[in-house]
mmCIF file of C-alpha atoms and ligand atoms in Angstrom:
data_model
loop_
_atom_site.group_PDB
_atom_site.id
_atom_site.type_symbol
_atom_site.label_atom_id
_atom_site.label_comp_id
_atom_site.label_asym_id
_atom_site.label_seq_id
_atom_site.Cartn_x
_atom_site.Cartn_y
_atom_site.Cartn_z
ATOM 1 C CA MET A 1 9.066 74.428 -61.164
ATOM 2 C CA PRO A 2 6.835 72.678 -58.656
ATOM 3 C CA GLY A 3 7.771 72.390 -55.001
ATOM 4 C CA GLU A 4 10.048 69.751 -53.584
ATOM 5 C CA LYS A 5 10.075 67.724 -50.354
ATOM 6 C CA VAL A 6 13.366 67.956 -48.454
ATOM 7 C CA VAL A 7 14.814 64.683 -47.327
ATOM 8 C CA THR A 8 16.142 65.271 -43.890
ATOM 9 C CA SER A 9 17.921 61.901 -43.594
ATOM 10 C CA LYS A 10 20.514 63.219 -45.982
ATOM 11 C CA ILE A 11 21.207 66.297 -43.811
ATOM 12 C CA ALA A 12 21.345 63.976 -40.735
ATOM 13 C CA LEU A 13 24.065 61.970 -42.458
ATOM 14 C CA THR A 14 26.560 64.879 -42.374
ATOM 15 C CA TYR A 15 26.338 65.028 -38.605
ATOM 16 C CA LYS A 16 26.385 61.214 -38.248
ATOM 17 C CA ASP A 17 29.846 61.349 -39.869
ATOM 18 C CA GLU A 18 30.992 64.189 -37.558
ATOM 19 C CA ILE A 19 29.967 62.084 -34.449
ATOM 20 C CA ARG A 20 31.694 58.975 -35.792
ATOM 21 C CA ASP A 21 34.928 60.967 -36.286
ATOM 22 C CA PHE A 22 34.611 62.376 -32.747
ATOM 23 C CA LEU A 23 34.219 58.893 -31.213
ATOM 24 C CA ALA A 24 37.097 57.599 -33.286
ATOM 25 C CA SER A 25 39.316 60.381 -31.848
ATOM 26 C CA LEU A 26 38.792 59.183 -28.238
ATOM 27 C CA PRO A 27 41.562 57.247 -26.526
ATOM 28 C CA PRO A 28 41.263 53.416 -26.826
ATOM 29 C CA ASN A 29 38.832 51.795 -24.375
ATOM 30 C CA THR A 30 37.195 55.067 -23.432
ATOM 31 C CA PRO A 31 33.498 54.500 -22.807
ATOM 32 C CA ALA A 32 31.338 56.596 -25.137
ATOM 33 C CA PRO A 33 29.650 59.686 -23.715
ATOM 34 C CA LEU A 34 26.488 58.848 -21.777
ATOM 35 C CA LEU A 35 23.209 60.743 -21.959
ATOM 36 C CA VAL A 36 20.556 60.131 -19.246
ATOM 37 C CA GLY A 37 16.886 60.841 -20.085
ATOM 38 C CA LEU A 38 14.612 61.500 -17.174
ATOM 39 C CA LEU A 39 11.041 60.534 -18.115
ATOM 40 C CA ALA A 40 8.357 61.514 -15.553
ATOM 41 C CA THR A 41 5.582 62.439 -17.984
ATOM 42 C CA SER A 42 2.938 60.186 -19.482
ATOM 43 C CA ASP A 43 2.909 62.261 -22.712
ATOM 44 C CA PRO A 44 3.246 59.619 -25.586
ATOM 45 C CA ALA A 45 5.204 62.173 -27.714
ATOM 46 C CA ALA A 46 7.896 62.271 -24.952
ATOM 47 C CA GLU A 47 8.062 58.502 -24.709
ATOM 48 C CA SER A 48 8.372 58.069 -28.444
ATOM 49 C CA TYR A 49 11.073 60.832 -28.586
ATOM 50 C CA ALA A 50 12.940 58.841 -25.868
ATOM 51 C CA ASN A 51 12.607 55.605 -27.904
ATOM 52 C CA TRP A 52 13.818 57.358 -30.993
ATOM 53 C CA THR A 53 16.781 58.792 -29.170
ATOM 54 C CA LYS A 54 17.808 55.417 -27.813
ATOM 55 C CA LYS A 55 17.673 53.841 -31.307
ATOM 56 C CA ALA A 56 19.730 56.695 -32.897
ATOM 57 C CA PHE A 57 22.299 56.702 -30.074
ATOM 58 C CA GLU A 58 22.798 52.881 -30.335
ATOM 59 C CA GLU A 59 23.248 53.193 -34.100
ATOM 60 C CA ASP A 60 25.869 55.900 -33.725
ATOM 61 C CA GLY A 61 27.829 54.337 -30.873
ATOM 62 C CA LEU A 62 26.719 56.781 -28.132
ATOM 63 C CA ARG A 63 25.301 55.648 -24.814
ATOM 64 C CA TYR A 64 21.745 56.591 -23.759
ATOM 65 C CA GLU A 65 19.794 55.469 -20.718
ATOM 66 C CA VAL A 66 16.244 56.402 -19.977
ATOM 67 C CA ARG A 67 15.161 56.545 -16.295
ATOM 68 C CA LYS A 68 11.432 56.335 -15.695
ATOM 69 C CA ILE A 69 10.485 58.081 -12.462
ATOM 70 C CA GLU A 70 7.533 59.420 -10.512
ATOM 71 C CA GLU A 71 7.245 63.133 -10.793
ATOM 72 C CA GLN A 72 7.907 63.714 -7.087
ATOM 73 C CA HIS A 73 11.317 62.116 -7.519
ATOM 74 C CA VAL A 74 12.539 64.104 -10.583
ATOM 75 C CA GLU A 75 14.417 66.727 -8.619
ATOM 76 C CA GLU A 76 16.291 64.073 -6.559
ATOM 77 C CA ALA A 77 17.041 62.013 -9.768
ATOM 78 C CA LEU A 78 18.272 65.183 -11.462
ATOM 79 C CA ALA A 79 20.596 66.036 -8.592
ATOM 80 C CA GLN A 80 22.022 62.532 -8.764
ATOM 81 C CA CYS A 81 22.721 62.833 -12.516
ATOM 82 C CA ASN A 82 24.310 66.327 -11.906
ATOM 83 C CA ASP A 83 26.629 64.812 -9.346
ATOM 84 C CA ASP A 84 27.502 61.554 -11.198
ATOM 85 C CA PRO A 85 30.840 61.954 -13.117
ATOM 86 C CA ASN A 86 29.749 59.067 -15.341
ATOM 87 C CA VAL A 87 26.808 60.981 -16.679
ATOM 88 C CA HIS A 88 27.801 63.470 -19.393
ATOM 89 C CA GLY A 89 24.480 64.793 -20.487
ATOM 90 C CA ILE A 90 20.936 65.074 -19.094
ATOM 91 C CA ILE A 91 17.672 65.440 -20.849
ATOM 92 C CA VAL A 92 14.378 66.006 -18.953
ATOM 93 C CA TYR A 93 11.166 65.356 -20.831
ATOM 94 C CA TYR A 94 8.614 68.140 -20.389
ATOM 95 C CA PRO A 95 5.885 68.945 -19.473
ATOM 96 C CA ILE A 96 6.014 67.378 -15.996
ATOM 97 C CA PHE A 97 4.284 69.857 -13.923
ATOM 98 C CA GLY A 98 2.998 72.209 -16.656
ATOM 99 C CA LEU A 99 2.379 75.580 -15.188
ATOM 100 C CA THR A 100 2.172 74.400 -11.579
ATOM 101 C CA PRO A 101 3.928 77.144 -9.516
ATOM 102 C CA SER A 102 7.075 76.335 -7.696
ATOM 103 C CA TYR A 103 8.395 77.303 -4.223
ATOM 104 C CA SER A 104 11.163 79.056 -6.159
ATOM 105 C CA GLY A 105 8.847 81.435 -7.916
ATOM 106 C CA SER A 106 8.521 80.422 -11.574
ATOM 107 C CA SER A 107 6.826 77.268 -12.791
ATOM 108 C CA HIS A 108 8.175 74.022 -11.462
ATOM 109 C CA ASP A 109 9.236 72.855 -14.967
ATOM 110 C CA ASP A 110 11.180 76.137 -15.392
ATOM 111 C CA TYR A 111 12.791 75.455 -11.950
ATOM 112 C CA LEU A 112 13.808 71.998 -13.095
ATOM 113 C CA ARG A 113 15.225 73.353 -16.439
ATOM 114 C CA ASP A 114 17.449 75.700 -14.426
ATOM 115 C CA SER A 115 18.562 72.920 -12.099
ATOM 116 C CA VAL A 116 20.377 70.999 -14.800
ATOM 117 C CA SER A 117 24.182 71.454 -14.662
ATOM 118 C CA VAL A 118 25.573 73.743 -17.315
ATOM 119 C CA GLN A 119 28.164 71.027 -18.076
ATOM 120 C CA LYS A 120 25.391 68.422 -18.807
ATOM 121 C CA ASP A 121 22.654 70.554 -20.359
ATOM 122 C CA VAL A 122 22.401 68.990 -23.827
ATOM 123 C CA GLU A 123 19.315 71.040 -24.583
ATOM 124 C CA GLY A 124 20.809 74.474 -23.948
ATOM 125 C CA LEU A 125 17.806 75.394 -21.812
ATOM 126 C CA THR A 126 19.409 76.422 -18.504
ATOM 127 C CA PHE A 127 19.678 80.108 -17.549
ATOM 128 C CA THR A 128 23.287 80.413 -18.615
ATOM 129 C CA TYR A 129 22.708 79.211 -22.172
ATOM 130 C CA ARG A 130 19.295 80.841 -22.472
ATOM 131 C CA THR A 131 20.557 84.272 -21.565
ATOM 132 C CA SER A 132 23.589 83.845 -23.788
ATOM 133 C CA LEU A 133 21.257 83.108 -26.773
ATOM 134 C CA TYR A 134 19.049 86.087 -26.061
ATOM 135 C CA LYS A 135 22.090 88.376 -25.733
ATOM 136 C CA ASN A 136 23.606 86.816 -28.893
ATOM 137 C CA ILE A 137 26.673 85.694 -26.899
ATOM 138 C CA ARG A 138 28.099 82.598 -28.643
ATOM 139 C CA TYR A 139 30.875 81.594 -26.295
ATOM 140 C CA LEU A 140 30.887 81.302 -22.438
ATOM 141 C CA ASN A 141 34.293 82.858 -22.246
ATOM 142 C CA SER A 142 37.318 83.606 -24.392
ATOM 143 C CA ASN A 143 38.278 79.940 -24.817
ATOM 144 C CA PRO A 144 37.264 78.781 -28.321
ATOM 145 C CA ASN A 145 36.338 75.442 -26.703
ATOM 146 C CA SER A 146 33.556 77.071 -24.713
ATOM 147 C CA LYS A 147 30.798 77.364 -27.332
ATOM 148 C CA CYS A 148 27.304 77.817 -25.892
ATOM 149 C CA VAL A 149 24.869 74.972 -26.294
ATOM 150 C CA LEU A 150 21.794 75.657 -28.395
ATOM 151 C CA PRO A 151 18.323 74.010 -28.121
ATOM 152 C CA CYS A 152 18.253 70.993 -30.420
ATOM 153 C CA THR A 153 14.928 71.481 -32.333
ATOM 154 C CA ALA A 154 15.627 75.175 -33.043
ATOM 155 C CA LEU A 155 19.207 74.293 -34.092
ATOM 156 C CA SER A 156 17.899 71.536 -36.416
ATOM 157 C CA CYS A 157 15.780 74.192 -38.220
ATOM 158 C CA VAL A 158 18.832 76.361 -38.630
ATOM 159 C CA LYS A 159 20.853 73.462 -40.106
ATOM 160 C CA ILE A 160 17.965 72.656 -42.456
ATOM 161 C CA LEU A 161 17.723 76.226 -43.564
ATOM 162 C CA GLU A 162 21.447 76.208 -44.274
ATOM 163 C CA HIS A 163 20.988 73.082 -46.320
ATOM 164 C CA CYS A 164 18.118 74.698 -48.298
ATOM 165 C CA GLY A 165 20.281 77.646 -49.194
ATOM 166 C CA VAL A 166 18.416 80.263 -47.148
ATOM 167 C CA TYR A 167 21.648 81.420 -45.354
ATOM 168 C CA ALA A 168 24.208 83.417 -47.393
ATOM 169 C CA LYS A 169 27.162 81.226 -48.166
ATOM 170 C CA SER A 170 29.925 83.753 -48.106
ATOM 171 C CA PRO A 171 31.958 83.070 -44.925
ATOM 172 C CA GLY A 172 32.734 86.772 -44.472
ATOM 173 C CA VAL A 173 29.083 87.683 -44.171
ATOM 174 C CA HIS A 174 28.128 88.278 -40.499
ATOM 175 C CA ASN A 175 24.351 88.600 -40.781
ATOM 176 C CA ARG A 176 23.808 85.684 -43.079
ATOM 177 C CA LEU A 177 19.957 86.049 -43.001
ATOM 178 C CA GLN A 178 19.979 89.733 -43.767
ATOM 179 C CA GLY A 179 16.948 90.613 -45.874
ATOM 180 C CA LYS A 180 15.031 87.402 -45.053
ATOM 181 C CA THR A 181 11.616 87.390 -43.462
ATOM 182 C CA CYS A 182 10.565 84.392 -41.339
ATOM 183 C CA THR A 183 7.330 83.453 -39.585
ATOM 184 C CA ILE A 184 7.269 80.960 -36.758
ATOM 185 C CA ILE A 185 3.847 79.699 -35.638
ATOM 186 C CA ASN A 186 4.733 78.601 -32.035
ATOM 187 C CA ARG A 187 6.308 80.588 -29.301
ATOM 188 C CA SER A 188 7.166 77.896 -26.771
ATOM 189 C CA GLU A 189 10.290 78.232 -24.635
ATOM 190 C CA ILE A 190 11.688 74.981 -26.131
ATOM 191 C CA VAL A 191 10.967 75.497 -29.833
ATOM 192 C CA GLY A 192 9.535 78.762 -31.136
ATOM 193 C CA ARG A 193 11.053 81.461 -28.999
ATOM 194 C CA PRO A 194 14.708 80.216 -29.164
ATOM 195 C CA LEU A 195 14.333 79.650 -32.933
ATOM 196 C CA ALA A 196 13.006 83.249 -33.312
ATOM 197 C CA ALA A 197 15.964 84.651 -31.412
ATOM 198 C CA MET A 198 18.496 82.520 -33.373
ATOM 199 C CA LEU A 199 17.095 83.651 -36.802
ATOM 200 C CA ALA A 200 16.955 87.265 -35.628
ATOM 201 C CA ASN A 201 20.510 87.029 -34.322
ATOM 202 C CA ASP A 202 21.598 86.007 -37.804
ATOM 203 C CA GLY A 203 19.936 89.086 -39.340
ATOM 204 C CA ALA A 204 16.400 87.996 -40.261
ATOM 205 C CA THR A 205 13.189 89.788 -39.502
ATOM 206 C CA VAL A 206 11.087 87.153 -37.561
ATOM 207 C CA TYR A 207 7.348 87.201 -36.832
ATOM 208 C CA SER A 208 6.627 84.947 -33.843
ATOM 209 C CA CYS A 209 2.933 83.968 -33.777
ATOM 210 C CA ASP A 210 1.023 82.582 -30.820
ATOM 211 C CA VAL A 211 -2.697 82.172 -30.292
ATOM 212 C CA ASP A 212 -3.114 85.630 -28.839
ATOM 213 C CA SER A 213 -0.333 87.749 -30.312
ATOM 214 C CA ILE A 214 2.292 88.330 -32.955
ATOM 215 C CA TYR A 215 5.704 89.724 -32.089
ATOM 216 C CA LYS A 216 8.453 90.973 -34.367
ATOM 217 C CA PHE A 217 11.947 89.841 -33.394
ATOM 218 C CA GLU A 218 14.897 91.733 -34.802
ATOM 219 C CA ALA A 219 18.464 91.397 -33.634
ATOM 220 C CA GLY A 220 18.415 91.932 -29.885
ATOM 221 C CA GLY A 221 14.819 93.122 -29.451
ATOM 222 C CA LEU A 222 11.142 92.307 -29.965
ATOM 223 C CA ARG A 223 7.975 94.331 -30.159
ATOM 224 C CA ARG A 224 4.350 93.345 -30.297
ATOM 225 C CA CYS A 225 2.748 93.963 -33.715
ATOM 226 C CA ASP A 226 -0.367 95.994 -34.025
ATOM 227 C CA GLU A 227 -3.890 94.596 -34.306
ATOM 228 C CA GLY A 228 -3.757 94.873 -38.094
ATOM 229 C CA THR A 229 -0.959 92.334 -38.353
ATOM 230 C CA THR A 230 -2.281 88.808 -38.870
ATOM 231 C CA VAL A 231 -0.721 85.342 -39.429
ATOM 232 C CA LYS A 232 -1.987 85.685 -43.041
ATOM 233 C CA SER A 233 -0.242 89.065 -43.536
ATOM 234 C CA VAL A 234 3.142 87.845 -42.183
ATOM 235 C CA VAL A 235 3.060 84.413 -43.872
ATOM 236 C CA GLU A 236 2.370 86.207 -47.165
ATOM 237 C CA ILE A 237 5.632 88.099 -46.974
ATOM 238 C CA SER A 238 7.823 85.279 -45.553
ATOM 239 C CA ASP A 239 10.739 83.450 -47.133
ATOM 240 C CA VAL A 240 10.599 80.907 -44.346
ATOM 241 C CA VAL A 241 7.555 79.592 -42.483
ATOM 242 C CA VAL A 242 7.963 77.213 -39.500
ATOM 243 C CA THR A 243 4.864 75.577 -38.039
ATOM 244 C CA GLY A 244 4.782 74.027 -34.550
ATOM 245 C CA VAL A 245 1.134 73.813 -33.646
ATOM 246 C CA PRO A 246 0.562 70.736 -31.498
ATOM 247 C CA VAL A 247 -3.058 70.183 -32.665
ATOM 248 C CA LYS A 248 -4.263 67.766 -35.281
ATOM 249 C CA SER A 249 -6.988 70.094 -36.583
ATOM 250 C CA TYR A 250 -4.609 73.001 -37.348
ATOM 251 C CA LYS A 251 -3.864 73.502 -41.042
ATOM 252 C CA LEU A 252 -1.969 76.501 -42.406
ATOM 253 C CA PRO A 253 -3.817 77.763 -45.534
ATOM 254 C CA THR A 254 -1.418 77.110 -48.438
ATOM 255 C CA GLU A 255 -2.808 80.022 -50.452
ATOM 256 C CA TRP A 256 -0.951 82.402 -48.110
ATOM 257 C CA ILE A 257 2.443 80.966 -49.017
ATOM 258 C CA LYS A 258 4.413 82.697 -51.786
ATOM 259 C CA GLU A 259 6.649 81.075 -54.255
ATOM 260 C CA ASN A 260 10.137 79.816 -53.234
ATOM 261 C CA THR A 261 9.305 79.753 -49.611
ATOM 262 C CA VAL A 262 10.885 77.122 -47.294
ATOM 263 C CA VAL A 263 8.199 75.552 -45.072
ATOM 264 C CA ILE A 264 9.282 73.524 -42.040
ATOM 265 C CA ASN A 265 6.887 71.517 -39.934
ATOM 266 C CA VAL A 266 8.248 70.822 -36.495
ATOM 267 C CA ALA A 267 4.957 69.683 -34.977
ATOM 268 C CA SER A 268 4.245 66.065 -34.511
ATOM 269 C CA PHE A 269 1.012 66.717 -36.521
ATOM 270 C CA LYS A 270 1.121 67.751 -40.148
ATOM 271 C CA ASN A 271 0.288 71.485 -39.941
ATOM 272 C CA VAL A 272 0.167 71.827 -43.759
ATOM 273 C CA ASP A 273 -1.466 69.983 -46.582
ATOM 274 C CA ALA A 274 1.647 68.679 -48.394
ATOM 275 C CA ASP A 275 -0.070 67.976 -51.792
ATOM 276 C CA GLU A 276 -1.409 71.509 -52.015
ATOM 277 C CA LEU A 277 1.791 73.108 -50.824
ATOM 278 C CA LEU A 278 3.928 71.302 -53.338
ATOM 279 C CA LYS A 279 1.898 72.818 -56.204
ATOM 280 C CA ILE A 280 3.475 76.203 -55.383
ATOM 281 C CA ASP A 281 6.469 76.993 -57.558
ATOM 282 C CA GLY A 282 9.900 76.669 -55.933
ATOM 283 C CA VAL A 283 8.579 75.802 -52.466
ATOM 284 C CA LYS A 284 10.777 73.569 -50.306
ATOM 285 C CA TYR A 285 8.822 71.534 -47.755
ATOM 286 C CA VAL A 286 10.306 69.884 -44.700
ATOM 287 C CA PRO A 287 7.613 67.627 -43.156
ATOM 288 C CA MET A 288 9.539 66.672 -40.003
ATOM 289 C CA VAL A 289 12.698 67.613 -38.284
ATOM 290 C CA GLY A 290 13.210 64.720 -35.821
ATOM 291 C CA LYS A 291 16.147 63.038 -37.567
ATOM 292 C CA VAL A 292 18.168 66.223 -37.598
ATOM 293 C CA THR A 293 17.049 67.130 -34.058
ATOM 294 C CA VAL A 294 18.377 63.828 -32.666
ATOM 295 C CA LYS A 295 21.712 64.430 -34.399
ATOM 296 C CA MET A 296 21.883 67.913 -32.750
ATOM 297 C CA LEU A 297 21.334 66.201 -29.411
ATOM 298 C CA GLU A 298 24.137 63.834 -30.105
ATOM 299 C CA ARG A 299 26.355 66.685 -31.319
ATOM 300 C CA ASN A 300 25.559 68.717 -28.150
ATOM 301 C CA LEU A 301 26.425 65.688 -26.023
ATOM 302 C CA CYS A 302 29.789 65.237 -27.746
ATOM 303 C CA ARG A 303 30.504 68.960 -27.390
ATOM 304 C CA LEU A 304 29.811 68.953 -23.663
ATOM 305 C CA TYR A 305 31.932 65.819 -23.327
ATOM 306 C CA LYS A 306 34.794 67.530 -25.069
ATOM 307 C CA GLN A 307 34.423 70.782 -23.125
ATOM 308 C CA TYR A 308 33.895 69.510 -19.637
ATOM 309 C CA HIS A 309 34.295 65.779 -19.246
ATOM 310 C CA MET A 310 37.339 64.799 -21.286
ATOM 311 C CA ASP A 311 40.721 64.212 -19.673
ATOM 312 C CA ARG A 312 42.580 67.400 -20.205
ATOM 313 C CA LYS A 313 45.873 65.533 -20.605
ATOM 314 C CA GLY A 314 44.213 63.501 -23.258
ATOM 315 C CA ASP A 315 43.080 66.305 -25.613
ATOM 316 C CA GLY A 316 45.877 68.767 -25.199
ATOM 317 C CA LYS A 317 43.653 71.653 -26.360
ATOM 318 C CA GLY A 318 44.062 74.192 -23.612
ATOM 319 C CA ASP A 319 41.732 74.376 -20.576
ATOM 320 C CA PRO A 320 38.239 73.380 -21.527
ATOM 321 C CA ARG A 321 37.030 73.884 -17.932
ATOM 322 C CA ASP A 322 37.405 77.612 -17.923
ATOM 323 C CA ALA A 323 33.607 78.012 -17.470
ATOM 324 C CA LEU A 324 33.776 76.026 -14.250
ATOM 325 C CA VAL A 325 36.710 77.931 -13.017
ATOM 326 C CA LYS A 326 34.852 81.157 -13.789
ATOM 327 C CA GLN A 327 31.717 79.923 -11.899
ATOM 328 C CA ALA A 328 33.895 78.990 -8.879
ATOM 329 C CA ARG A 329 35.675 82.364 -8.955
ATOM 330 C CA ASP A 330 32.283 84.256 -9.158
ATOM 331 C CA PHE A 331 31.088 82.208 -6.190
ATOM 332 C CA ALA A 332 34.299 82.901 -4.227
ATOM 333 C CA ALA A 333 33.953 86.665 -4.996
ATOM 334 C CA ILE A 334 30.354 86.686 -3.660
ATOM 335 C CA ALA A 335 31.326 84.751 -0.596
ATOM 336 C CA ALA A 336 34.276 87.171 0.065
ATOM 337 C CA VAL A 337 32.039 90.276 -0.263
ATOM 338 C CA GLY A 338 29.581 88.601 2.116
ATOM 339 C CA ALA A 339 32.291 87.826 4.630
ATOM 340 C CA LEU A 340 33.743 91.345 4.445
ATOM 341 C CA SER A 341 30.304 92.856 4.994
ATOM 342 C CA LEU A 342 29.785 90.758 8.138
ATOM 343 C CA LEU A 343 33.242 91.761 9.399
ATOM 344 C CA ALA A 344 32.491 95.421 8.887
ATOM 345 C CA LEU A 345 29.200 95.152 10.735
ATOM 346 C CA LYS A 346 30.991 93.330 13.634
ATOM 347 C CA LEU A 347 33.726 95.970 13.833
ATOM 348 C CA ALA A 348 31.090 98.701 13.809
ATOM 349 C CA GLY A 349 29.418 97.004 16.769
ATOM 350 C CA ILE A 350 32.692 96.747 18.681
ATOM 351 C CA TRP A 351 33.407 100.414 17.947
ATOM 352 C CA ARG A 352 30.069 101.575 19.258
ATOM 353 C CA HIS A 353 30.486 99.362 22.335
ATOM 354 C CA CYS A 354 33.951 100.824 23.118
ATOM 355 C CA ARG A 355 32.638 104.533 22.848
ATOM 356 C CA LYS A 356 29.895 103.950 25.419
HETATM 357 P P1 NAD B 1 4.047 73.567 -26.620
HETATM 358 O O1 NAD B 1 2.658 73.057 -26.376
HETATM 359 O O2 NAD B 1 4.896 73.841 -25.454
HETATM 360 O O3 NAD B 1 3.959 74.937 -27.423
HETATM 361 C C1 NAD B 1 3.191 75.132 -28.609
HETATM 362 C C2 NAD B 1 3.131 76.579 -28.983
HETATM 363 O O4 NAD B 1 2.392 76.813 -30.090
HETATM 364 C C3 NAD B 1 2.675 77.508 -27.849
HETATM 365 O O5 NAD B 1 3.416 78.692 -27.914
HETATM 366 C C4 NAD B 1 1.200 77.708 -28.245
HETATM 367 O O6 NAD B 1 0.652 78.804 -27.631
HETATM 368 C C5 NAD B 1 1.413 77.878 -29.750
HETATM 369 N N1 NAD B 1 0.127 77.604 -30.507
HETATM 370 C C6 NAD B 1 -0.785 76.645 -30.295
HETATM 371 N N2 NAD B 1 -1.758 76.789 -31.203
HETATM 372 C C7 NAD B 1 -1.475 77.847 -31.954
HETATM 373 C C8 NAD B 1 -2.069 78.509 -33.107
HETATM 374 N N3 NAD B 1 -3.217 78.067 -33.568
HETATM 375 N N4 NAD B 1 -1.378 79.578 -33.650
HETATM 376 C C9 NAD B 1 -0.276 80.030 -33.192
HETATM 377 N N5 NAD B 1 0.329 79.408 -32.102
HETATM 378 C C10 NAD B 1 -0.198 78.370 -31.546
HETATM 379 O O7 NAD B 1 4.713 72.566 -27.663
HETATM 380 P P2 NAD B 1 6.269 72.508 -28.171
HETATM 381 O O8 NAD B 1 7.112 71.880 -27.200
HETATM 382 O O9 NAD B 1 6.698 73.895 -28.714
HETATM 383 O O10 NAD B 1 6.076 71.532 -29.372
HETATM 384 C C11 NAD B 1 5.284 71.918 -30.494
HETATM 385 C C12 NAD B 1 5.151 70.772 -31.498
HETATM 386 O O11 NAD B 1 6.411 70.364 -31.885
HETATM 387 C C13 NAD B 1 4.567 69.444 -30.806
HETATM 388 O O12 NAD B 1 3.814 68.829 -31.778
HETATM 389 C C14 NAD B 1 5.774 68.669 -30.449
HETATM 390 O O13 NAD B 1 5.561 67.249 -30.450
HETATM 391 C C15 NAD B 1 6.685 69.075 -31.605
HETATM 392 N N6 NAD B 1 8.142 68.956 -31.306
HETATM 393 C C16 NAD B 1 8.942 68.364 -32.241
HETATM 394 C C17 NAD B 1 10.264 68.253 -32.009
HETATM 395 C C18 NAD B 1 11.125 67.623 -33.006
HETATM 396 O O14 NAD B 1 12.357 67.750 -32.986
HETATM 397 N N7 NAD B 1 10.559 66.960 -33.912
HETATM 398 C C19 NAD B 1 10.822 68.761 -30.787
HETATM 399 C C20 NAD B 1 10.033 69.403 -29.905
HETATM 400 C C21 NAD B 1 8.654 69.500 -30.155
#
């Protein structure tokens, strides 16, 4: 049986319905959740992603506003969005500063990523969500309404793989990718690395390829593969291959791909020759993931809105702001320890003074 192209618009429809039902459940005259996009990069891919997002949001009844700003004003614009109760989600389009170092230590883009409020981080890229993903923690606390936010592109790949039947269906199975081997050709912080962790968390063995190295991710850990491991050798044994190489000239040799493999191209360039690929028996080819990614963005926004921004009296589902309370409690505990330490130092000083 020759290969088939997977139509992602069908997968996207499932989530369109979910979002419509959520909006219908809001009290009458409630303004729809608002996502603000901060665009400070001249990268045409970011601008077209922003335009796409706007179109999809309008179609689905959500609100989206893009704010074009100079790069030196991003931090200020981000702080304003964090503080504005009428903004429910924030997306910052990267790269802005690339690898330019920041006063805070890491790159300035990393610093910005961590400056987005946890309650508005639709991309799941802040420290809190990132570390939860890498520790395979799925909720922020014991409240079932406190699900962690996952990065949209990586999540869209997971949903596509579920649709393609790669995940075991039985609800009782914990590691639903047990026995599957996946190769991801991209290890960026936004796409490849979180995707590798998500698939490994679900039980798969994942090979993560970058220009200079191949790493093997298995639940909770990773190790660098030896020199003998090549992209060819890992693709040849993979049930799933995800390509995300942002270069027009890159083409994955189709002769490396075995029968029945699911191949997903997340890059804006076609990293695989589709005609050749579809000659391989049982292959499922997903040429782009954008339609599902935008739905994941909408879904994340609705989730944040429900968890943090909805009137508690209105939903009657317990306390969705537990995460905030926890953050405040942690902060108060740190402040109390600091104050007690100062007091102890002061008392020690008075004691020494009295003994003289
Ligand atoms: P990036 O530039 O941040 O990262 C690219 C990654 O691929 C890096 O880890 C890089 O080292 C690696 N790479 C480059 N050449 C390689 C090679 N020959 N072999 C192995 N690894 C190689 O880009 P990104 O944000 O990860 O985006 C990647 C692509 O995916 C872009 O084309 C982008 O437009 C697209 N993208 C699509 C979506 C979507 O939902 N459709 C979302 C985000 C990004």
